[in-house]
Amino acid sequence: MRFLVSAAVVALATSPAMADGIVDNVNGITVADGGRVIHFKAILIDKDGRVTRLVPPGEEAPKLSRKELKKNAGKPLYDWRIDMGGKTVLPGFVDAHGHVIEMGFGALSLDLSMTKSLDEAKSRIAAYIAGNPDRKWVIGRGWNQEAWGWVASRPRRISISVSGGHPIWLSRADGHAGWANREAMREAGVTASTVSPAGGRIEKTGGAPAGVFVDGAQALIEKVVPQPLPKERDAAFLTAQSILLRYGVTAVADMGTTLDDWLTYRRMADIGGLRVRIMSYAMGVETASRIGGKGPTPWLYNDRLRMGGVKLYADGALGSRGAWLLKPYADAPGQSGLGFLTDDQPPEPDEPGGDGRLSGRGPRDRRQGQPDGARRDPGGERNLYGRSTLADRACAGGRSERPAAISANSARSHRCSRPHATSDRTMAEARLGPTRLAGAYAWKSMLTNGAKLAFGTDFPVEKPDPFATWAAAFTRTDADGQPQGGWQPQEIVTREQAWWAMTGAAAYAGFAEKQFGALAPGQRADFIIVDRDPTTASPTDLRATVVQETWIGGEKVWVRK
């Protein structure tokens, strides 16, 4: 495995070497706070990988001429120059909410995200077992009963009759529920008498476990699931990083970094394998304290890694009916969701300079953790929530005394071709009913009322495809243009506002706005080469944008083969 990891790192060989240089002859386009679009024809980059200047159209960029550009000491002004032949250059995208290692493991394990029925899921499970007979446990993710056409409010037993004696544990698409077979429940000691833990729910039929464990109840099974080896974590990271770079994502907020995850990032960075920038949020207070001590870590590895805060869960997800609602679910009158914190629990630890991401989707947790009770950034009065899927009218429409940076979880493409707002819309309508949707994905309202909107895909729940996110944000439609006119169209944001939410605002949400997020002088030179101008493309063409190269810190780290 050491050879495989080393080979993968060598494959990330950079070009050119770190020195002052020019990326010239580009159709350069970037965006500034407020949605102002800036055009440029060349990027001047220093030896530290920072932008020194964007050369505007109409101005001649310095040429790499040893005769014409001599300094007093006889050294050339720039050591290298690359002519891009007029290709379009954009700032690298920043994903404000994702799960790096989880995405890597998901790509290397059983994937049920494309299944459209329970029978199809069972067929894929059987095929996976046949192809991996030596695995004791079968681990996978991505199932979604909504995609299977299950709309009934009562839990259904989803036994896995194709297990062949293997314990099976499969995470739902959103990670807020898990599916276990009889063998897995037997290993975990789960029986009809097992009580649902606080913050969790064991779905039952006829008094017996139905096989689905929601939110905190997942721990009953996970405690007996074999833990991956360090070499397997390294492979998962490299796989996830390759996916991110392919999509043009140069920085991410890793929500829920475990100690093992952190050690993986450090291990890979020590051998030169960490390319993407990671704004880490520790999974829980204990992990945050073990990594950062009394506060955030400094930026490490040339602004590649920092643990800047802690993630706590306030409630569950809408799809598994774990989101904590003010009133019962429209399609399950006896349920209102699962709250993980009580009113006397602080939403984040008392650490100076830290960022507590309170991850919640329901309006009740939003009231419980309103901005007045959330941690403030000592330098900028900054309050943060990890998610804002739903808010009651008071939360979405009321102006806070201090701005909150809201991570809006907003992208899906490919099969479902929709961001959370479009992929979730039919499920949200069923869960809430039409009269309670005013605060659902209320992006424009949040901006109007002073919030800073930062978009994140919550990968691997959704694909980390920024172009699908972008198109969905200013149309509120999926890849098929549905629903016509957009879902909850009053909450549409402009093309430029959406772009900033995926770059500068996402960096701001992670306390990284001084390091990256805006392609501007003093910022890290993180940019991508794409095959079209996204500012003029139709929503359909925007979704089809292809990333050709990804550069981080003035170094080329990924090229489309």
Coordinates of C-alpha atoms in Angstrom, one line a residue, residues 97 255 281 310-315 340-341 345-348 355-361 365-370 373-374 384-388 407:
H97 CA -19.7 21.9 3.6
M255 CA -17.5 19.1 8.5
Y281 CA -14.3 21.4 11.7
V310 CA -16.0 22.2 16.0
K311 CA -19.1 20.7 14.5
L312 CA -22.1 19.7 16.7
Y313 CA -25.4 18.2 15.6
A314 CA -28.6 20.0 16.6
D315 CA -31.0 17.7 14.9
F340 CA -29.8 16.5 20.0
L341 CA -29.2 19.5 22.2
Q345 CA -26.5 23.1 26.3
P346 CA -24.2 25.6 24.6
P347 CA -24.0 25.2 20.8
E348 CA -20.2 25.2 20.8
D355 CA -16.0 28.6 15.0
G356 CA -18.8 26.4 16.2
R357 CA -20.8 24.9 13.3
L358 CA -24.2 24.0 14.5
S359 CA -25.4 21.5 12.0
G360 CA -29.2 21.5 11.8
R361 CA -32.0 21.5 9.3
D365 CA -33.0 23.9 16.4
R366 CA -32.7 27.2 14.5
R367 CA -34.7 29.0 17.2
Q368 CA -32.8 27.2 19.9
G369 CA -29.5 28.3 18.4
Q370 CA -30.3 31.8 17.0
G373 CA -26.6 32.7 21.1
A374 CA -24.0 31.6 18.5
L384 CA -22.0 30.5 11.6
Y385 CA -24.4 27.7 11.0
G386 CA -23.3 24.5 9.3
R387 CA -26.6 24.2 7.5
S388 CA -29.8 26.1 6.8
S407 CA -23.9 27.2 4.6

